[in-house]
N, CA and C of each residue as an Amber inpcrd file, in Angstrom:
protein
   594
  15.4080000   0.1350000 -12.6630000  14.2760000  -0.8430000 -12.5720000
  13.0900000  -0.3820000 -13.1900000  12.3670000  -1.1800000 -13.9690000
  11.0930000  -0.7010000 -14.6600000   9.9340000  -1.1600000 -13.7780000
   9.1740000  -0.1550000 -13.6410000   8.1290000  -0.2140000 -12.7110000
   6.6630000   0.0940000 -13.2880000   5.6550000  -0.6490000 -12.6960000
   4.2620000  -0.1280000 -12.9160000   3.8290000   0.1130000 -11.6390000
   3.3400000   1.4970000 -11.5520000   2.5280000   1.8460000 -10.2220000
   0.9630000   1.8140000 -10.2910000   0.4270000   1.0210000  -9.4850000
  -1.1170000   0.9530000  -9.3630000  -1.5280000   1.7450000  -8.1780000
  -2.6040000   2.6360000  -8.2750000  -3.1800000   3.4000000  -7.2320000
  -3.6480000   4.5680000  -7.4280000  -3.8290000   5.3910000  -6.3980000
  -4.3940000   6.4720000  -6.5450000  -4.1430000   7.5130000  -5.3000000
  -4.6330000   8.7000000  -5.4120000  -4.6120000   9.7980000  -4.6550000
  -3.1280000  10.0010000  -4.2490000  -2.7360000  10.7590000  -2.9170000
  -1.5070000  11.3030000  -2.7290000  -0.5970000  10.2660000  -2.5620000
  -0.6130000   9.3160000  -1.9100000   0.5340000   8.2210000  -1.7090000
   1.0750000   7.8080000  -3.2290000   0.1270000   7.5240000  -4.0740000
   0.5160000   7.0170000  -5.4660000   1.2750000   7.9380000  -6.0830000
   0.7550000   9.4330000  -6.1460000   1.6750000  10.5090000  -6.7000000
   2.9950000  10.6600000  -6.1020000   3.0290000  10.5750000  -4.8330000
   4.4060000  10.6310000  -4.1460000   5.2810000   9.4230000  -4.5180000
   4.5530000   8.3510000  -4.6450000   5.4570000   7.1450000  -5.0130000
   5.9820000   7.2450000  -6.4640000   5.2130000   7.6860000  -7.3370000
   5.6180000   8.0480000  -8.7870000   6.8690000   9.2060000  -8.5660000
   6.9560000  10.1130000  -7.7570000   7.9010000  10.9890000  -7.7790000
   9.1530000  10.3260000  -7.2530000   8.8010000   9.5240000  -6.1580000
  10.0280000   8.7240000  -5.5470000  10.8840000   7.9150000  -6.4370000
  10.1100000   7.0560000  -7.4620000  10.7910000   6.2760000  -8.2190000
  11.4520000   6.9620000  -9.4420000  10.6240000   8.2020000  -9.9240000
  11.3190000   8.8420000 -10.7520000  12.6220000   9.5650000 -10.2020000
  12.6460000   9.9360000  -9.0210000  14.0930000  10.5440000  -8.3770000
  15.0070000   9.4690000  -8.3600000  14.6190000   8.3360000  -8.1780000
  15.6680000   7.0580000  -8.2190000  16.1980000   6.8150000  -9.3830000
  15.3510000   7.4780000 -10.6870000  15.9730000   7.1180000 -11.7720000
  15.2030000   5.7050000 -12.4350000  14.3710000   5.2960000 -11.6970000
  13.4120000   3.9800000 -12.3010000  12.7520000   4.4670000 -13.5690000
  12.4520000   3.5610000 -14.4100000  11.6280000   3.8130000 -15.4650000
  10.2610000   3.3870000 -15.2070000   9.2020000   4.3200000 -15.2250000
   7.7760000   3.8580000 -14.9630000   7.2570000   3.6430000 -16.2840000
   6.9320000   2.4100000 -16.3930000   6.6080000   1.9150000 -17.9130000
   4.9880000   2.1150000 -18.0710000   4.4060000   2.0680000 -16.9070000
   2.8410000   2.4810000 -17.0230000   2.3710000   2.6820000 -15.6240000
   1.2550000   3.4910000 -15.4650000   0.6040000   3.8270000 -14.3440000
  -0.9230000   3.2250000 -14.4990000  -1.4530000   2.5760000 -13.4610000
  -2.7780000   2.0850000 -13.5120000  -3.5880000   2.8780000 -12.3300000
  -4.5000000   3.5020000 -12.7540000  -5.2160000   4.3560000 -11.9000000
  -6.6330000   4.5540000 -12.1580000  -7.6130000   5.0160000 -11.2440000
  -8.9260000   5.0940000 -11.6200000  -9.0340000   6.4610000 -12.4370000
  -9.9200000   6.4180000 -13.4340000  -9.9680000   7.5330000 -14.2910000
 -10.4040000   8.9810000 -13.5550000  -9.4560000   9.8800000 -13.9120000
  -9.5670000  11.2000000 -13.3640000  -8.9340000  11.5000000 -12.1090000
  -8.3470000  10.5110000 -11.6880000  -7.3420000  10.5000000 -10.3600000
  -6.2760000  11.3420000 -10.5340000  -5.6230000  11.9110000  -9.4420000
  -4.6630000  12.6450000  -9.7590000  -3.4250000  11.9850000 -10.0310000
  -3.2960000  10.8350000  -9.9040000  -2.1610000   9.8840000 -10.3850000
  -2.0220000   9.9440000 -11.9220000  -3.3130000   9.6860000 -12.4980000
  -3.4840000   9.9380000 -13.9210000  -2.8520000  11.2120000 -14.4600000
  -3.4050000  12.1530000 -13.7910000  -2.7710000  13.5780000 -14.2830000
  -1.2810000  13.6230000 -14.2710000  -0.8400000  13.2690000 -13.0720000
   0.6060000  13.2280000 -12.9040000   1.4080000  12.3930000 -13.8910000
   0.8850000  11.4840000 -14.3140000   1.5780000  10.3960000 -15.1710000
   1.5040000  10.9900000 -16.6520000   0.3190000  11.4860000 -16.9250000
   0.3570000  12.0990000 -18.2920000   1.1030000  13.3260000 -18.4390000
   1.5190000  14.0100000 -17.3820000   2.2060000  15.2000000 -17.3150000
   3.6970000  14.7160000 -17.4700000   4.1600000  13.5900000 -17.1940000
   5.2560000  12.9590000 -17.4810000   5.4010000  11.9810000 -18.6860000
   4.5130000  11.9820000 -19.5330000   4.2760000  11.3270000 -20.5980000
   4.5150000   9.7390000 -20.4110000   3.9810000   9.4290000 -19.2750000
   3.7750000   7.7950000 -18.9210000   2.4820000   7.3270000 -19.2860000
   2.4260000   6.1840000 -19.9130000   1.2450000   5.4950000 -20.2910000
   0.2520000   5.3620000 -19.0630000  -0.8250000   5.4940000 -19.1820000
  -1.9960000   5.2320000 -18.0660000  -3.0570000   4.0890000 -18.5040000
  -3.2080000   3.3970000 -17.7400000  -4.2670000   2.3600000 -17.9640000
  -5.2680000   2.6300000 -16.9160000  -6.6180000   2.8690000 -17.4090000
  -7.7010000   3.0170000 -16.5380000  -8.1410000   1.6620000 -15.8790000
  -8.1190000   1.6930000 -14.7070000  -8.4770000   0.2950000 -14.0360000
  -9.8070000   0.1820000 -13.6560000 -10.3120000  -1.1960000 -13.6350000
 -11.4990000  -1.3380000 -12.8670000 -11.2090000  -1.9870000 -11.5130000
 -11.7410000  -3.2300000 -11.3500000 -11.5660000  -3.8140000 -10.1180000
 -10.4170000  -4.8820000  -9.9600000  -9.9000000  -5.3320000 -11.2150000
  -8.7270000  -6.1380000 -11.2010000  -7.6940000  -5.8010000 -12.1890000
  -6.4050000  -5.9600000 -11.9330000  -5.1300000  -5.9420000 -12.7640000
  -4.8300000  -7.2510000 -13.1110000  -4.7600000  -7.5600000 -14.5560000
  -4.1720000  -8.8540000 -14.9530000  -2.8550000  -8.7970000 -15.6280000
  -2.5100000  -9.7680000 -16.2560000  -1.1200000  -9.8970000 -16.9080000
  -1.1990000  -9.0470000 -18.1580000  -2.4070000  -8.9900000 -18.7010000
  -2.7960000  -8.0450000 -20.0150000  -2.3100000  -6.9220000 -19.8450000
  -2.4060000  -6.2970000 -18.5750000  -2.2200000  -4.8130000 -18.3490000
  -0.8360000  -4.5200000 -17.8460000   0.1200000  -5.5810000 -17.8880000
   1.5340000  -5.2990000 -17.5120000   2.3870000  -5.3490000 -18.6490000
   3.0620000  -4.1100000 -18.7670000   3.9920000  -4.1370000 -20.2060000
   5.0010000  -5.2400000 -20.1270000   5.4440000  -5.6630000 -21.1680000
   6.4990000  -6.5670000 -21.2350000   7.7110000  -5.8440000 -20.6650000
   8.6710000  -6.8580000 -19.8570000   9.7800000  -6.2340000 -19.3200000
   9.7770000  -5.6600000 -17.9410000   8.5380000  -5.7070000 -17.3110000
   8.3410000  -4.8700000 -15.9660000   8.7810000  -5.6760000 -15.1210000
   9.6800000  -5.1760000 -14.1400000  10.3760000  -5.6540000 -12.9930000
   9.5740000  -5.7430000 -11.8240000   8.7230000  -4.8710000 -11.4990000
   7.9140000  -4.8640000 -10.1940000   6.7260000  -3.8730000 -10.4780000
   5.6920000  -4.4040000  -9.7230000   4.5100000  -3.6200000  -9.5010000
   4.5470000  -3.0070000  -8.3150000   4.1370000  -1.6630000  -8.1010000
   4.3110000  -1.0680000  -6.7170000   2.7300000  -0.7480000  -6.5490000
   2.1590000  -1.0530000  -5.4260000   0.6850000  -0.7040000  -5.3080000
   0.5740000   0.3080000  -4.0040000   0.0360000   1.6140000  -4.3140000
   0.0490000   2.3980000  -3.4390000  -1.5640000   3.0150000  -3.2400000
  -2.3080000   2.7550000  -2.1580000  -3.5000000   3.1480000  -2.0930000
  -4.3340000   2.7590000  -3.2570000  -4.1000000   1.3750000  -3.3960000
  -4.7850000   0.6220000  -4.3680000  -5.8490000  -0.2900000  -3.9720000
  -7.1920000  -0.0740000  -4.5580000  -8.2290000  -0.8230000  -4.1510000
  -8.6650000  -1.6660000  -5.3000000  -7.7210000  -2.4560000  -5.7400000
  -7.9470000  -3.2830000  -6.9850000  -7.2450000  -4.6910000  -6.6270000
  -7.6060000  -5.6210000  -7.1930000  -7.0810000  -6.8450000  -6.9920000
  -5.9260000  -6.9770000  -8.0390000  -4.7410000  -7.3720000  -7.6980000
  -3.6750000  -7.4900000  -8.6690000  -3.6330000  -9.0800000  -8.7660000
  -3.9440000  -9.6840000  -9.7370000  -4.1330000 -11.2170000  -9.8450000
  -2.7320000 -11.9770000 -10.0360000  -2.8040000 -13.0210000 -10.0860000
  -1.3260000 -13.8840000 -10.0740000  -0.6950000 -13.8080000 -11.6960000
  -1.6800000 -13.5850000 -12.8120000  -0.9310000 -13.4380000 -13.9510000
  -0.2940000 -12.0770000 -13.9670000  -0.8700000 -10.9340000 -13.3570000
  -0.1930000  -9.7590000 -13.3100000   1.0890000  -9.9020000 -12.6280000
   1.1600000 -10.4310000 -11.4170000   2.3490000 -10.6010000 -10.5920000
   3.3860000 -11.4190000 -11.4260000   3.0170000 -12.4440000 -11.9710000
   3.7160000 -13.3510000 -12.7190000   4.5830000 -12.7200000 -14.1350000
   3.7340000 -11.5820000 -14.5040000   4.2310000 -10.8670000 -15.8050000
   5.6030000 -10.0180000 -15.3030000   6.0690000 -10.0700000 -14.1830000
   7.1710000  -9.2860000 -13.7440000   8.3210000 -10.1740000 -13.1160000
   9.3640000  -9.3900000 -13.0880000  10.5560000 -10.0030000 -12.5240000
  10.3830000 -10.4280000 -11.1090000   9.9340000  -9.4590000 -10.2940000
   9.8600000  -9.7580000  -9.0060000   8.4380000  -9.8930000  -8.2320000
   7.3180000  -9.6260000  -9.0810000   6.0090000  -9.6850000  -8.2570000
   5.5880000  -8.1860000  -8.0970000   4.5790000  -7.9680000  -7.0610000
   3.9660000  -6.9290000  -6.6210000   4.2650000  -6.4660000  -5.2950000
   4.6810000  -5.3270000  -4.7800000   4.8120000  -4.6910000  -3.6700000
   3.6770000  -4.2170000  -3.1080000   2.8000000  -4.1270000  -2.0960000
   1.9150000  -3.4470000  -1.6310000   2.1430000  -2.6340000  -0.5440000
   1.5730000  -1.5170000  -0.0650000   1.6680000  -1.0330000   1.3030000
   0.2870000  -1.1320000   2.1430000   0.5150000  -1.5690000   3.3260000
  -0.7050000  -1.5170000   4.2310000  -0.6710000  -0.7660000   5.4330000
  -1.3100000   0.0940000   5.8940000  -1.2530000   0.9380000   6.9770000
  -1.4690000   0.2550000   8.3890000  -0.6870000  -0.8350000   8.5930000
  -0.8220000  -1.6080000  10.1020000   0.5080000  -2.4770000  10.0750000
   0.7700000  -2.9200000  11.2260000   1.6550000  -3.7640000  11.5700000
   1.2100000  -5.2850000  11.2240000   1.2880000  -5.6540000   9.9760000
   0.8030000  -7.0170000   9.5950000   1.5550000  -7.9250000  10.1960000
   0.9440000  -8.8280000  10.5030000  -0.4870000  -9.4650000  10.1080000
  -1.7550000  -8.8370000  11.0530000  -1.4440000  -7.7830000  11.7700000
  -2.6230000  -7.0000000  12.6410000  -3.3540000  -6.3680000  11.4210000
  -4.6590000  -6.3040000  11.7430000  -5.5280000  -5.2710000  11.0490000
  -5.3390000  -5.4790000   9.3850000  -5.4570000  -6.7860000   9.1560000
  -5.7060000  -7.1020000   7.7170000  -7.1090000  -6.5080000   7.4040000
  -7.2430000  -5.9000000   5.9350000  -8.7840000  -5.3510000   5.6610000
  -8.4660000  -3.9110000   5.4590000  -9.4650000  -3.3740000   5.0450000
  -9.3300000  -2.0910000   4.2800000  -9.4660000  -0.9120000   5.3960000
  -9.7740000  -1.2250000   6.4490000 -10.2050000   0.1720000   7.5480000
  -9.1050000  -0.2550000   8.6250000  -7.8300000  -0.4720000   8.2460000
  -6.8480000  -0.7120000   9.3680000  -6.6340000   0.2510000  10.2980000
  -6.5150000   1.4350000   9.8660000  -6.3080000   2.6960000  10.6820000
  -7.4700000   3.0380000  11.5480000  -8.4310000   2.9260000  11.0650000
  -9.7570000   3.2080000  11.8470000  -9.9980000   1.9510000  12.9190000
  -9.4310000   0.7500000  12.7030000  -9.8690000  -0.2550000  13.7110000
  -8.6670000  -0.2510000  14.6920000  -7.4430000   0.2590000  14.5780000
  -6.2640000   0.5690000  15.2220000  -6.7830000   1.6510000  16.2880000
  -7.3490000   2.7280000  15.7020000  -7.8430000   3.7120000  16.5950000
  -9.1960000   3.3320000  17.4590000 -10.0820000   2.5610000  16.9980000
 -11.1460000   1.9840000  17.5340000 -10.8370000   1.2330000  18.8630000
  -9.8120000   0.3230000  18.7080000  -9.3370000  -0.5120000  19.7090000
  -8.2860000   0.0410000  20.6610000  -8.1900000   1.3820000  20.5490000
  -7.5030000   2.2120000  21.2760000  -5.9680000   1.7220000  21.5950000
  -5.3600000   1.2210000  20.3810000  -4.0090000   0.8740000  20.4550000
  -2.9440000   2.1190000  20.6960000  -2.0500000   1.8690000  21.3000000
  -1.0880000   3.0040000  21.3370000   0.0050000   2.9880000  20.3830000
   0.1130000   1.8510000  19.6510000   1.1390000   1.7800000  18.5070000
   0.5660000   1.2080000  17.1220000   1.0350000   1.6880000  16.1450000
   0.5620000   1.0910000  14.9650000   1.7450000   1.1200000  14.0980000
   1.6010000   0.9180000  12.6230000   2.8380000   1.0400000  11.8710000
   2.3260000   0.7770000  10.4090000   3.4000000   0.6070000   9.6600000
   3.0330000   0.2770000   8.3150000   3.8210000  -0.8070000   7.7000000
   3.3140000  -1.5720000   6.6820000   4.1160000  -2.7290000   6.1630000
   4.1270000  -2.5940000   4.6510000   5.2440000  -2.8370000   3.9660000
   5.2950000  -3.2930000   2.5470000   5.6100000  -4.5120000   2.4080000
   4.4000000  -5.2640000   1.7080000   4.5100000  -6.8760000   1.6800000
   4.4580000  -7.4190000   0.3170000   4.9470000  -8.2460000  -0.1020000
   4.6680000  -9.0490000  -1.4380000   3.2880000  -9.4670000  -1.5630000
   2.5150000  -9.0180000  -2.4630000   1.1930000  -9.2320000  -2.6880000
   1.0700000 -10.8390000  -3.0840000  -0.0810000 -11.3600000  -2.6820000
  -0.5220000 -12.7310000  -3.1240000  -1.9280000 -12.6640000  -3.3870000
  -2.6610000 -13.9100000  -3.3330000  -4.0540000 -13.9460000  -3.6230000
  -4.8980000 -13.4220000  -2.3800000  -4.2150000 -13.6070000  -1.2380000
  -4.9390000 -13.2720000  -0.0860000  -5.0970000 -11.6970000   0.2070000
  -5.9960000 -11.3570000   1.1600000  -6.0310000 -10.1810000   1.6540000
  -5.1760000  -9.6510000   2.5720000  -4.2730000  -8.9110000   2.0140000
  -2.9500000  -8.4240000   3.0420000  -2.2360000  -9.4850000   3.5700000
  -2.0320000 -10.7320000   3.0020000  -1.5380000 -11.8410000   3.5710000
  -0.0590000 -12.1860000   3.2390000   0.6400000 -11.5840000   2.2260000
   1.7170000 -11.8860000   1.5680000   2.9530000 -11.6590000   2.3890000
   4.1540000 -12.0860000   2.3770000   5.3110000 -11.8760000   3.0040000
   5.7700000 -10.7760000   3.0340000   6.3290000 -10.2880000   4.2840000
   6.6260000  -8.9740000   4.6630000   8.0040000  -8.4680000   4.1040000
   8.0970000  -7.4200000   3.3920000   9.4230000  -7.0610000   2.8500000
  10.0380000  -5.9640000   3.7140000   9.2650000  -5.0690000   4.3950000
   9.7930000  -4.2440000   5.2550000   8.5750000  -3.6970000   6.1630000
   8.8890000  -3.0210000   7.4320000   7.8430000  -2.7540000   8.3150000
   8.6050000  -1.6580000   9.3040000   7.6840000  -0.8770000   9.6940000
   8.0520000   0.2570000  10.8030000   6.9730000   0.5340000  11.6150000
   7.0920000   1.2430000  12.7050000   6.0640000   1.2800000  13.7100000
   5.8020000   2.8320000  14.0710000   4.8390000   3.1680000  14.7750000
   4.7510000   4.5670000  15.2380000   3.8540000   4.8650000  16.3530000
   3.9010000   5.6950000  17.1690000   2.8780000   5.9160000  18.2200000
   1.7700000   6.4890000  17.6070000   0.5510000   6.1010000  18.4230000
  -0.7780000   6.6670000  17.9660000  -0.9140000   7.6960000  19.1950000
  -1.1330000   8.7880000  18.8220000  -1.2020000   9.9510000  19.9890000
  -2.6500000   9.9740000  20.4100000  -2.9480000  10.4530000  21.6150000
  -4.3140000  10.4280000  22.3490000  -5.2890000  11.0640000  21.4520000
  -4.7780000  12.2650000  20.7640000  -6.0320000  13.0400000  20.0010000
  -5.8760000  12.8100000  18.5040000  -5.2720000  11.7680000  18.0610000
  -5.3430000  11.3090000  16.6780000  -6.3930000  10.7190000  16.3240000
  -6.8880000  11.2220000  15.0260000  -7.9690000  10.5880000  14.1450000
  -7.2700000   9.9770000  13.0390000  -8.0660000   9.2590000  12.1180000
  -7.5990000   8.5530000  11.1080000  -6.7100000   9.4800000  10.0180000
  -7.3660000  10.6940000   9.7800000  -6.6380000  11.4880000   9.0680000
  -5.3970000  12.1570000   9.4980000  -5.2650000  12.4960000  10.8540000
  -3.8960000  13.0600000  11.4230000  -3.0080000  11.9110000  11.4420000
  -3.3680000  10.7060000  11.7600000  -2.5780000   9.6680000  11.7020000
  -1.8840000   9.1540000  10.4290000  -2.7660000   9.1600000   9.5130000
  -2.4440000   8.9700000   8.0230000  -1.4310000   9.9980000   7.5710000
  -1.6980000  11.3230000   7.7980000  -0.9030000  12.2580000   7.0740000
   0.3160000  12.4200000   7.9400000   0.3860000  12.4850000   9.2470000
   1.7440000  12.6360000   9.8210000   2.5540000  11.6390000   9.7910000
   2.0180000  10.3070000  10.0410000   3.0310000   9.0720000  10.2620000
   2.7750000   8.2850000   9.0360000   1.6650000   7.6370000   8.8350000
   1.3850000   6.2550000   7.9480000   1.7230000   6.5530000   6.4790000
   1.1740000   7.6850000   6.0110000   1.6310000   8.0320000   4.5210000
   3.0280000   8.1970000   4.0470000   3.5750000   9.0100000   4.6490000
   5.0960000   9.3270000   4.7440000   5.8890000   8.0080000   4.9820000
   5.4200000   7.1380000   5.9750000   6.0170000   5.7980000   6.3390000
   5.9650000   4.8690000   5.0860000   4.9140000   4.7670000   4.3400000
   4.8360000   4.0320000   3.2370000   5.5230000   4.3170000   2.2760000
   6.2540000   5.6390000   1.9280000   7.1000000   6.0570000   1.1400000
   8.6750000   5.3750000   1.5090000   8.7620000   5.6460000   2.8170000
   9.9710000   5.2510000   3.1510000  10.3440000   3.9880000   2.9680000
   9.1840000   3.1290000   3.3850000   9.3260000   1.7160000   3.2040000
   9.5630000   1.2850000   1.9180000   8.7810000   1.8710000   0.9150000
   8.9940000   1.4930000  -0.5200000  10.5620000   1.6860000  -1.0690000
  10.8410000   2.8460000  -0.5550000  12.2180000   3.5330000  -0.9830000
  13.2540000   2.3430000  -0.3400000  12.9460000   1.9130000   0.9330000
  13.8430000   0.8860000   1.5200000  14.0060000  -0.3900000   0.7190000
  12.7300000  -0.9010000   0.3730000  12.8470000  -2.0830000  -0.5190000
  13.2630000  -1.9750000  -1.7760000  13.1470000  -1.0230000  -2.4930000
  13.5150000  -0.8170000  -3.7010000  15.2380000  -0.8170000  -3.6750000
  15.5400000  -0.0380000  -2.4900000  17.3940000  -0.1350000  -2.4440000
  17.8600000  -1.4720000  -2.1540000  16.9720000  -2.0400000  -1.3440000
  17.2230000  -3.6450000  -1.2840000  17.5580000  -4.2410000  -2.5890000
  16.4440000  -4.2650000  -3.2410000  16.1920000  -4.9950000  -4.5890000
  17.4580000  -4.5330000  -5.5820000  17.8730000  -3.2650000  -5.4210000
  19.0210000  -2.7960000  -6.2520000  20.2110000  -3.4760000  -6.1180000
  20.2980000  -3.8420000  -4.5040000  21.3750000  -4.5520000  -4.3310000
  21.3170000  -6.0940000  -4.2840000  20.3230000  -6.5610000  -4.9980000
  20.0860000  -7.8940000  -4.9350000  19.5640000  -8.5000000  -3.8450000
  19.0450000  -7.8820000  -2.8600000  18.3830000  -8.4920000  -1.5480000
  16.9950000  -8.4120000  -1.7380000  16.4110000  -9.5460000  -1.5880000
  14.9470000  -9.8310000  -1.4680000  14.4080000 -10.2320000  -0.2440000
  13.8500000  -9.4560000   0.6520000  13.3770000  -9.7210000   1.8450000
  11.8500000 -10.2130000   1.8030000  11.5950000 -11.2820000   2.4070000
  10.3370000 -11.8950000   2.4250000  10.0310000 -12.6680000   3.4920000
   9.5650000 -12.1260000   4.7920000   9.2380000 -12.7180000   5.9520000
   7.9090000 -13.3050000   6.0370000   7.4900000 -14.5060000   6.1650000
   6.1590000 -14.9950000   6.2050000   5.5030000 -14.2660000   7.3660000
   4.1760000 -13.9690000   7.3360000   3.4210000 -13.1940000   8.3910000
   2.9300000 -14.3430000   9.3280000   3.2540000 -14.0710000  10.5890000
   2.8900000 -15.2800000  11.5910000   1.5500000 -15.3210000  11.7270000
   0.8580000 -16.4740000  11.5890000  -0.4850000 -16.5910000  11.4210000
  -1.1750000 -16.5590000  12.8260000  -0.4630000 -16.8600000  13.8980000
  -0.8260000 -17.0560000  15.1270000  -1.2820000 -15.6310000  15.8420000
  -0.8990000 -14.4630000  15.1180000  -1.1880000 -13.2260000  15.6830000
  -1.9980000 -12.3510000  14.7190000  -2.4480000 -13.0280000  13.5500000
  -3.0730000 -12.2090000  12.4800000  -4.4720000 -11.9550000  12.8020000
  -4.8190000 -10.7860000  12.3710000  -6.3420000 -10.4160000  12.5420000
  -6.8810000  -9.7460000  11.3510000  -8.1570000  -9.8500000  11.1340000
  -8.7980000  -9.3860000   9.8930000  -9.9500000  -8.6090000  10.3100000
 -10.2080000  -7.2130000   9.8990000 -11.3820000  -6.4790000  10.3640000
 -12.1960000  -6.3820000   8.9970000 -13.4190000  -6.4600000   9.2490000
 -14.1990000  -6.0660000   8.1120000 -14.2360000  -4.5860000   7.9790000
 -14.9350000  -4.1240000   6.9850000 -14.9710000  -2.7020000   6.5950000
 -15.7330000  -1.9970000   7.9960000 -15.1120000  -0.8640000   8.2730000
 -15.7470000  -0.1570000   9.5510000 -16.8340000   0.5890000   9.1630000
 -17.8660000   0.6080000   9.8490000 -19.0130000   1.4320000   9.4950000
 -19.9330000   1.8070000  10.7750000 -20.1400000   3.1340000  10.7180000
 -20.6890000   3.7430000  11.9290000 -22.1260000   3.4160000  12.0940000
 -22.6680000   2.8030000  11.1210000 -24.2490000   2.6810000  11.0440000
 -24.5480000   1.7020000  12.2920000 -25.7710000   1.8810000  12.8550000
 -26.1400000   1.1290000  14.1300000 -26.7090000  -0.1670000  13.2920000
 -26.5820000  -1.3890000  14.0790000 -27.1900000  -2.5170000  13.3730000
 -28.5450000  -2.3480000  13.2500000 -29.2750000  -1.4170000  13.8500000
 -30.7150000  -1.5440000  13.8620000 -30.9970000  -0.7290000  12.5620000
 -30.2280000  -0.1500000  11.7410000 -30.2440000   0.5760000  10.6390000
 -30.2290000  -0.1740000   9.3970000 -29.8390000  -1.5000000   9.6430000
 -29.5900000  -2.4050000   8.4050000 -31.0200000  -2.7950000   7.9150000
């Protein structure tokens, strides 16, 4: 499979290693300037595109099969998705359609939920709204904070789910379950600022 990875930090670097172990060809990496993903890609002689806030079709090399977005805070537009064979897969650290939005982990903790999870989904023009390709759950421990939950459960879960979907695609299986709109939630950016400070 010919892959473009969009993202940053630990999860994107580990995803790069995962697809390399699978024998996929990473045709490009799209990352913020100076991010560790850029360094890892350059160390493997993979072309790096420095991203702004949007990825377009012009950023996607010809012959790309799929875009994988890991810890990506950019908009991957329809022209970018259409420039590939399959589209774009993203990872969201919640049981979509719950907790759509940027601070899903913090909201799950704030709402004192006992269970959360991760979702690999087919990206569309909405915010975390595309069809579900794979999903898994985990318990939230009473002493968890965002960092412990991410490191212990949700980040490794993302890699497992990406691997699962890529294996299915290798076998010609494309899973895409619509998100049930009646249980969807979207939370704004989480802020500890008091309203009186505005």
